[in-house]
Coordinates of C-alpha atoms and ligand atoms in Angstrom, one line a residue:
M29 CA -9.4 0.4 -15.5
L30 CA -9.4 3.7 -17.5
L31 CA -6.7 5.3 -15.3
T32 CA -4.7 2.1 -15.6
L33 CA -4.9 2.3 -19.4
Y34 CA -4.0 6.0 -19.3
K35 CA -0.8 5.3 -17.3
S36 CA 0.3 2.8 -19.9
A37 CA -0.8 5.1 -22.8
L38 CA 2.7 5.4 -24.3
R39 CA 3.3 1.6 -24.0
P40 CA 1.0 -0.1 -26.6
I41 CA 2.3 -3.6 -25.5
E42 CA 1.1 -2.9 -22.0
I43 CA -2.3 -1.8 -23.2
K44 CA -2.7 -5.0 -25.3
A45 CA -1.5 -7.0 -22.3
L46 CA -4.0 -5.3 -19.9
L47 CA -6.9 -6.2 -22.2
K48 CA -5.6 -9.7 -22.7
L49 CA -5.2 -10.2 -19.0
K50 CA -8.7 -8.9 -18.4
I51 CA -10.0 -11.6 -20.6
K52 CA -7.7 -14.3 -19.2
G53 CA -8.5 -13.0 -15.6
K54 CA -12.2 -13.7 -16.4
A55 CA -11.4 -17.3 -17.3
Y56 CA -9.6 -17.8 -14.0
A57 CA -11.8 -15.5 -11.9
P58 CA -13.5 -17.0 -8.9
P59 CA -17.3 -17.2 -8.9
K60 CA -19.0 -13.9 -8.1
E61 CA -21.0 -15.2 -5.0
P62 CA -19.6 -14.5 -1.5
L63 CA -17.1 -17.2 -0.4
A64 CA -19.4 -18.1 2.5
E65 CA -22.1 -19.1 0.0
L66 CA -19.6 -21.0 -2.2
A67 CA -18.4 -22.9 0.8
E68 CA -21.9 -24.6 1.0
Q69 CA -22.0 -25.3 -2.7
L70 CA -18.5 -26.3 -3.9
D71 CA -16.5 -29.4 -3.3
D72 CA -13.1 -29.1 -1.5
K73 CA -11.0 -28.5 -4.6
A74 CA -13.3 -26.0 -6.2
F75 CA -13.7 -24.2 -2.9
C76 CA -9.9 -24.0 -2.5
Y77 CA -9.5 -22.4 -5.9
A78 CA -12.4 -20.0 -5.3
A79 CA -10.8 -19.0 -2.0
L80 CA -7.4 -18.5 -3.7
G81 CA -9.0 -16.3 -6.3
K82 CA -10.7 -14.2 -3.6
V83 CA -7.8 -13.8 -1.3
S84 CA -4.8 -13.6 -3.7
R85 CA -6.5 -11.5 -6.5
S86 CA -4.3 -11.1 -9.6
F87 CA -1.6 -13.6 -8.5
S88 CA -4.0 -16.5 -8.6
V89 CA -3.8 -16.2 -12.4
V90 CA -0.1 -17.0 -12.3
I91 CA -0.6 -19.8 -9.8
Q92 CA -3.3 -21.4 -12.0
Q93 CA -1.0 -21.4 -15.0
L94 CA 1.5 -23.7 -13.1
P95 CA 1.8 -27.3 -14.2
E96 CA -1.1 -29.5 -12.8
D97 CA 0.5 -31.3 -9.9
L98 CA 2.4 -28.3 -8.6
K99 CA -0.6 -26.0 -8.9
D100 CA -2.6 -27.9 -6.3
A101 CA 0.3 -27.9 -3.8
V102 CA 1.0 -24.2 -4.3
C103 CA -2.7 -23.4 -3.9
V104 CA -2.9 -25.3 -0.6
F105 CA 0.4 -23.8 0.6
Y106 CA -0.9 -20.3 -0.1
L107 CA -4.2 -21.0 1.7
V108 CA -2.5 -22.5 4.8
L109 CA -0.2 -19.5 5.1
R110 CA -3.0 -17.1 4.4
A111 CA -4.9 -18.7 7.3
L112 CA -1.9 -18.5 9.6
D113 CA -1.3 -14.8 8.6
T114 CA -5.0 -14.1 9.3
I115 CA -4.5 -15.2 12.8
E116 CA -1.3 -13.2 13.2
D117 CA -2.8 -10.0 11.8
D118 CA -6.1 -10.1 13.8
M119 CA -5.3 -7.5 16.5
Q120 CA -8.7 -8.2 18.2
F121 CA -7.7 -11.8 18.8
P122 CA -6.4 -12.1 22.4
L123 CA -2.7 -12.9 22.6
E124 CA -3.2 -15.7 25.1
Q125 CA -5.2 -17.6 22.5
K126 CA -3.3 -16.3 19.5
L127 CA 0.3 -17.3 20.6
P128 CA -0.4 -21.0 21.2
L129 CA -2.5 -21.2 18.0
L130 CA 0.3 -19.8 15.9
E131 CA 2.7 -22.3 17.4
T132 CA 0.4 -25.3 16.8
F133 CA -1.2 -24.2 13.6
H134 CA 0.8 -26.7 11.5
E135 CA -1.0 -29.5 13.4
K136 CA -4.4 -28.1 12.2
T137 CA -3.4 -28.7 8.7
V138 CA -3.9 -32.4 9.2
D139 CA -6.9 -32.0 11.5
E140 CA -10.2 -32.3 9.6
H141 CA -12.2 -31.1 12.6
F142 CA -10.4 -27.8 13.1
S143 CA -12.4 -24.7 12.4
L144 CA -12.3 -21.2 13.8
K145 CA -15.1 -18.7 13.8
G146 CA -14.9 -14.9 13.9
V147 CA -11.1 -14.6 13.5
G148 CA -9.8 -12.4 10.7
D149 CA -10.0 -8.7 9.6
Q150 CA -11.7 -9.5 6.3
D151 CA -14.8 -11.5 5.4
D152 CA -13.0 -13.9 3.0
Y153 CA -10.3 -14.6 5.6
R154 CA -12.9 -15.4 8.2
V155 CA -14.7 -17.8 5.8
L156 CA -11.4 -19.5 5.0
L157 CA -10.7 -20.3 8.7
E158 CA -14.3 -21.3 9.3
H159 CA -14.2 -23.8 6.5
Y160 CA -10.6 -24.9 7.1
P161 CA -11.6 -28.6 6.9
K162 CA -12.0 -28.2 3.2
V163 CA -8.3 -27.1 2.9
V164 CA -7.2 -30.0 5.1
R165 CA -9.0 -32.5 2.9
M166 CA -7.4 -31.0 -0.2
F167 CA -4.0 -31.0 1.6
K168 CA -4.3 -34.8 2.1
T169 CA -4.6 -35.4 -1.6
L170 CA -1.0 -33.9 -2.1
N171 CA 2.0 -36.2 -2.4
E172 CA 3.9 -37.0 0.8
D173 CA 6.9 -34.7 0.1
S174 CA 4.7 -31.7 -0.6
Q175 CA 2.7 -32.4 2.6
R176 CA 5.9 -32.6 4.6
T177 CA 7.2 -29.4 3.2
I178 CA 4.0 -27.4 3.9
I179 CA 3.8 -28.7 7.5
D180 CA 7.5 -28.0 8.2
I181 CA 7.3 -24.4 6.8
T182 CA 4.0 -23.7 8.6
A183 CA 5.5 -24.9 11.9
Q184 CA 8.6 -22.7 11.5
M185 CA 6.6 -19.7 10.4
G186 CA 4.1 -20.0 13.2
K187 CA 6.8 -20.2 15.8
G188 CA 8.6 -17.1 14.3
M189 CA 5.3 -15.1 14.2
A190 CA 4.7 -16.0 17.9
D191 CA 8.2 -14.8 18.8
F192 CA 7.7 -11.5 17.0
S193 CA 4.2 -10.9 18.5
E194 CA 5.9 -10.0 21.7
K195 CA 9.0 -8.2 20.5
E196 CA 9.9 -5.2 18.4
I197 CA 12.0 -5.2 15.2
D198 CA 15.0 -3.3 16.6
S199 CA 18.2 -4.4 14.9
V200 CA 18.8 -5.1 11.2
A201 CA 19.3 -8.8 12.3
D202 CA 15.8 -8.8 13.8
F203 CA 14.5 -7.3 10.5
D204 CA 16.2 -10.0 8.4
L205 CA 14.9 -12.7 10.8
Y206 CA 11.3 -11.4 10.7
C207 CA 11.4 -11.3 6.9
H208 CA 12.9 -14.8 7.0
Y209 CA 9.9 -16.0 9.0
V210 CA 7.2 -14.4 6.9
A211 CA 8.7 -14.5 3.4
G212 CA 12.0 -16.3 3.3
L213 CA 10.3 -19.4 4.5
V214 CA 7.7 -19.0 1.7
G215 CA 10.6 -19.1 -0.8
I216 CA 12.2 -22.1 0.8
G217 CA 8.8 -23.9 0.9
L218 CA 8.1 -23.1 -2.7
S219 CA 11.5 -24.5 -3.7
G220 CA 10.6 -27.7 -1.7
L221 CA 7.3 -28.0 -3.7
F222 CA 9.1 -27.5 -7.0
V223 CA 11.5 -30.3 -6.1
A224 CA 8.6 -32.5 -4.7
S225 CA 6.8 -32.2 -8.0
H226 CA 10.0 -33.2 -9.9
L227 CA 9.9 -30.1 -12.0
E228 CA 13.2 -28.8 -10.6
T229 CA 16.3 -30.2 -9.2
L230 CA 17.7 -27.4 -7.0
S231 CA 21.0 -27.4 -5.1
L232 CA 21.0 -27.0 -1.3
N233 CA 22.2 -23.4 -1.8
D234 CA 19.3 -22.6 -4.0
R235 CA 16.8 -24.4 -1.7
G236 CA 18.1 -22.6 1.3
K237 CA 20.1 -19.4 1.2
N238 CA 18.9 -18.2 -2.3
S239 CA 15.3 -19.1 -1.7
N240 CA 15.4 -17.1 1.5
A241 CA 16.9 -14.1 -0.4
M242 CA 14.0 -14.3 -3.0
G243 CA 11.5 -13.9 -0.1
L244 CA 13.5 -11.2 1.7
F245 CA 13.8 -9.1 -1.5
L246 CA 10.0 -9.1 -2.0
Q247 CA 9.2 -8.6 1.6
K248 CA 11.6 -5.7 2.1
T249 CA 10.2 -4.0 -1.0
N250 CA 6.7 -4.3 0.4
I251 CA 7.7 -3.1 3.9
I252 CA 9.4 0.0 2.4
R253 CA 6.5 0.7 0.1
D254 CA 3.9 0.3 2.8
Y255 CA 5.6 2.7 5.3
H256 CA 2.6 5.1 5.4
E257 CA -0.2 2.4 5.4
D258 CA 1.5 0.5 8.2
L259 CA 2.1 3.6 10.2
Y260 CA -1.5 4.4 10.0
A261 CA -2.5 0.9 11.0
D262 CA 0.0 1.1 14.0
R263 CA 2.3 -1.6 12.7
T264 CA 6.1 -1.1 12.6
F265 CA 8.4 -3.2 10.4
W266 CA 11.3 -0.7 9.7
P267 CA 14.2 -1.6 12.0
K268 CA 15.0 1.0 14.6
E269 CA 18.7 0.4 14.0
I270 CA 18.2 2.1 10.6
W271 CA 15.5 4.7 11.2
G272 CA 16.9 5.7 14.6
Q273 CA 19.9 7.2 12.8
Y274 CA 17.6 9.8 11.2
A275 CA 14.7 10.4 13.6
D276 CA 13.4 10.1 17.2
K277 CA 10.1 8.6 16.1
L278 CA 9.3 6.6 13.0
D279 CA 6.4 8.9 12.1
D280 CA 8.6 12.0 11.9
F281 CA 9.2 11.1 8.3
A282 CA 5.5 11.4 7.5
N283 CA 5.5 14.9 8.8
K284 CA 8.6 16.0 6.8
P285 CA 8.7 13.7 3.7
E286 CA 11.1 16.0 1.8
S287 CA 13.6 16.4 4.6
K288 CA 17.2 15.1 4.2
Q289 CA 16.6 12.7 7.2
S290 CA 13.5 11.3 5.7
L291 CA 15.1 10.6 2.3
S292 CA 18.3 9.3 3.9
C293 CA 16.3 6.8 5.8
L294 CA 14.3 5.7 2.8
N295 CA 17.4 5.3 0.6
H296 CA 19.2 3.5 3.4
M297 CA 16.3 1.0 3.6
L298 CA 16.3 0.5 -0.1
T299 CA 20.1 0.1 -0.3
D300 CA 19.8 -2.6 2.4
A301 CA 17.2 -4.5 0.3
L302 CA 19.3 -4.3 -2.9
Q303 CA 21.9 -6.6 -1.3
H304 CA 19.7 -9.6 -2.1
I305 CA 19.8 -9.1 -5.9
P306 CA 22.8 -11.4 -6.7
A307 CA 21.2 -14.4 -4.8
C308 CA 17.9 -13.8 -6.5
L309 CA 19.5 -13.7 -10.0
E310 CA 21.5 -16.8 -9.2
Y311 CA 18.4 -18.7 -8.1
L312 CA 16.4 -17.7 -11.2
S313 CA 19.2 -18.6 -13.5
H314 CA 18.9 -22.2 -12.2
I315 CA 15.1 -22.6 -12.8
Q316 CA 14.4 -25.0 -15.7
D317 CA 10.6 -25.2 -16.1
E318 CA 9.1 -22.3 -18.1
Q319 CA 6.0 -21.9 -16.0
V320 CA 7.9 -22.1 -12.7
F321 CA 10.3 -19.6 -14.1
R322 CA 7.5 -17.1 -14.8
F323 CA 6.0 -17.8 -11.4
T324 CA 9.2 -17.0 -9.6
A325 CA 10.5 -14.2 -11.9
I326 CA 7.5 -12.0 -12.2
P327 CA 7.3 -10.9 -8.5
Q328 CA 11.0 -10.2 -8.5
I329 CA 10.8 -8.0 -11.6
M330 CA 7.8 -6.1 -10.1
A331 CA 9.9 -5.7 -6.9
I332 CA 12.9 -4.2 -8.6
A333 CA 10.7 -1.9 -10.7
T334 CA 9.0 -0.8 -7.5
M335 CA 12.4 -0.1 -5.8
A336 CA 13.5 2.1 -8.7
K337 CA 10.3 4.1 -8.2
L338 CA 10.5 4.3 -4.4
Y339 CA 14.2 5.4 -4.4
N340 CA 14.5 9.0 -3.1
N341 CA 10.8 9.5 -3.6
P342 CA 9.2 11.6 -0.7
R343 CA 5.7 10.4 -1.8
V344 CA 6.5 7.0 0.0
M345 CA 6.2 8.9 3.3
K346 CA 2.8 10.3 2.4
G347 CA 0.9 7.5 0.7
V348 CA 1.2 4.5 -1.5
V349 CA 3.5 4.5 -4.6
K350 CA 2.7 1.8 -7.0
V351 CA 4.2 0.4 -10.2
R352 CA 2.0 0.6 -13.4
K353 CA -0.4 -2.3 -13.5
G354 CA 0.5 -2.5 -17.2
L355 CA 3.9 -3.8 -16.4
A356 CA 2.4 -6.7 -14.3
A357 CA -0.1 -7.4 -17.1
K358 CA 2.7 -7.5 -19.7
L359 CA 4.8 -9.9 -17.6
M360 CA 1.8 -12.1 -17.0
T361 CA 0.8 -12.2 -20.6
Y362 CA 4.0 -12.5 -22.6
P363 CA 7.0 -15.0 -22.3
V364 CA 9.7 -14.0 -19.8
S365 CA 13.3 -15.2 -20.2
M366 CA 16.4 -14.9 -18.0
N367 CA 17.7 -12.4 -20.4
D368 CA 14.6 -10.3 -19.8
V369 CA 15.1 -10.6 -16.1
N370 CA 18.7 -9.4 -16.3
N371 CA 17.6 -6.5 -18.5
Y372 CA 14.8 -5.4 -16.1
F373 CA 17.2 -5.5 -13.2
E374 CA 19.9 -3.6 -15.0
K375 CA 17.4 -1.0 -16.2
A376 CA 16.1 -0.5 -12.6
L377 CA 19.7 -0.3 -11.2
R378 CA 20.5 2.4 -13.8
T379 CA 17.4 4.4 -12.8
I380 CA 18.5 4.2 -9.2
E381 CA 22.0 5.2 -10.1
K382 CA 20.8 8.2 -12.0
K383 CA 18.7 9.3 -9.0
A384 CA 21.7 8.8 -6.6
D385 CA 23.7 11.8 -7.7
N386 CA 25.8 14.1 -5.5
G387 CA 23.0 16.0 -3.8
T388 CA 21.0 12.8 -2.9
P389 CA 21.0 11.7 0.7
Y390 CA 22.8 8.3 1.2
A391 CA 23.8 8.3 -2.5
K392 CA 27.4 7.3 -1.9
E393 CA 26.4 4.1 -0.1
T394 CA 23.8 3.3 -2.7
R395 CA 26.3 3.6 -5.6
Q396 CA 28.8 1.4 -3.7
Q397 CA 26.1 -1.2 -3.2
I398 CA 25.3 -1.2 -6.9
V399 CA 28.9 -1.6 -7.8
A400 CA 29.1 -4.6 -5.5
I401 CA 26.0 -6.1 -7.0
R402 CA 27.3 -5.8 -10.5
M403 CA 30.6 -7.5 -9.5
K404 CA 28.8 -10.4 -7.8
T405 CA 26.4 -10.9 -10.7
K406 CA 29.2 -10.8 -13.2
S407 CA 31.1 -13.5 -11.4
L408 CA 27.9 -15.7 -11.6
S409 CA 27.7 -15.7 -15.4
Ligands
MG525 MG1 1.0 -10.8 9.0

């Protein structure tokens, strides 16, 4: 906490927000006991929110501020996808059991007898799967449209994860498809839940293409940021079609973070991710409900702020580069308008432009991308 405050020292609003959020966080914090103990004590709904608090940390605060009906649906959706992701990520779980389970997991979401022991690389994740009937019973309290949305998205995502368990991310098209499965579908599902709760009326374009872009923008930011961590964990998400232009092996960049090749690749990856900005801004400009707007806008603002920090930054290849927690706290504590969103994006684009000067690898392409983004966003308003 002290280091976090220090990093926001010149931003008094962020300090105030950090302290406010700490208080608010306490009000929404899950009980201190281990989730396994809570599973024996709590009813289905209380268990689901406790699990959400344990597995999603700070974001559960934003979920809990959503309007009542939507909140439960988003909570269940999050837990179902967390359970599915736990199965995908457990590298000890034999493929011959994992693949069929990924493909049929959506059926488990209506099966009150399904429970899985010993799968998951974290305690809370294992408890979630072991006590999955509690999630299923909570799922059954949701309205029919919400249930249908969650099952449909889970089926598509499980199928996609199974496909990618056996193949590499080679082309940029593979990269976009993988990000569609694990994140674009989350955006599409959330839009479905917003509509099912009657809080939003979204066009087909917003519910499909633009929702997908919202997910891709976040996922690509994380994948770029987590280069080093994923390398260390033996996972590869950067498409070879991009990194292969600058190295023979993906880990070459970790050995020479400052090299032209390394920074070209990083800036190329970021420039690719920037393309989703106009669709994200279009989507956000159509959101009506204030709480839904915060819920959808905050992660996007964090993502673009992260991108500005990652651009041409050799530290990405050596460890984790993170955005000040104070910014997240400020966003979660104070109102956020579409005007604020536009300003945050413009500010970040200007930061990237400044970094993309003549000596910077891949700068020309980045500047062209930014010009294209500005033209597209201008034609929207
Ligand atoms: Mg995963």
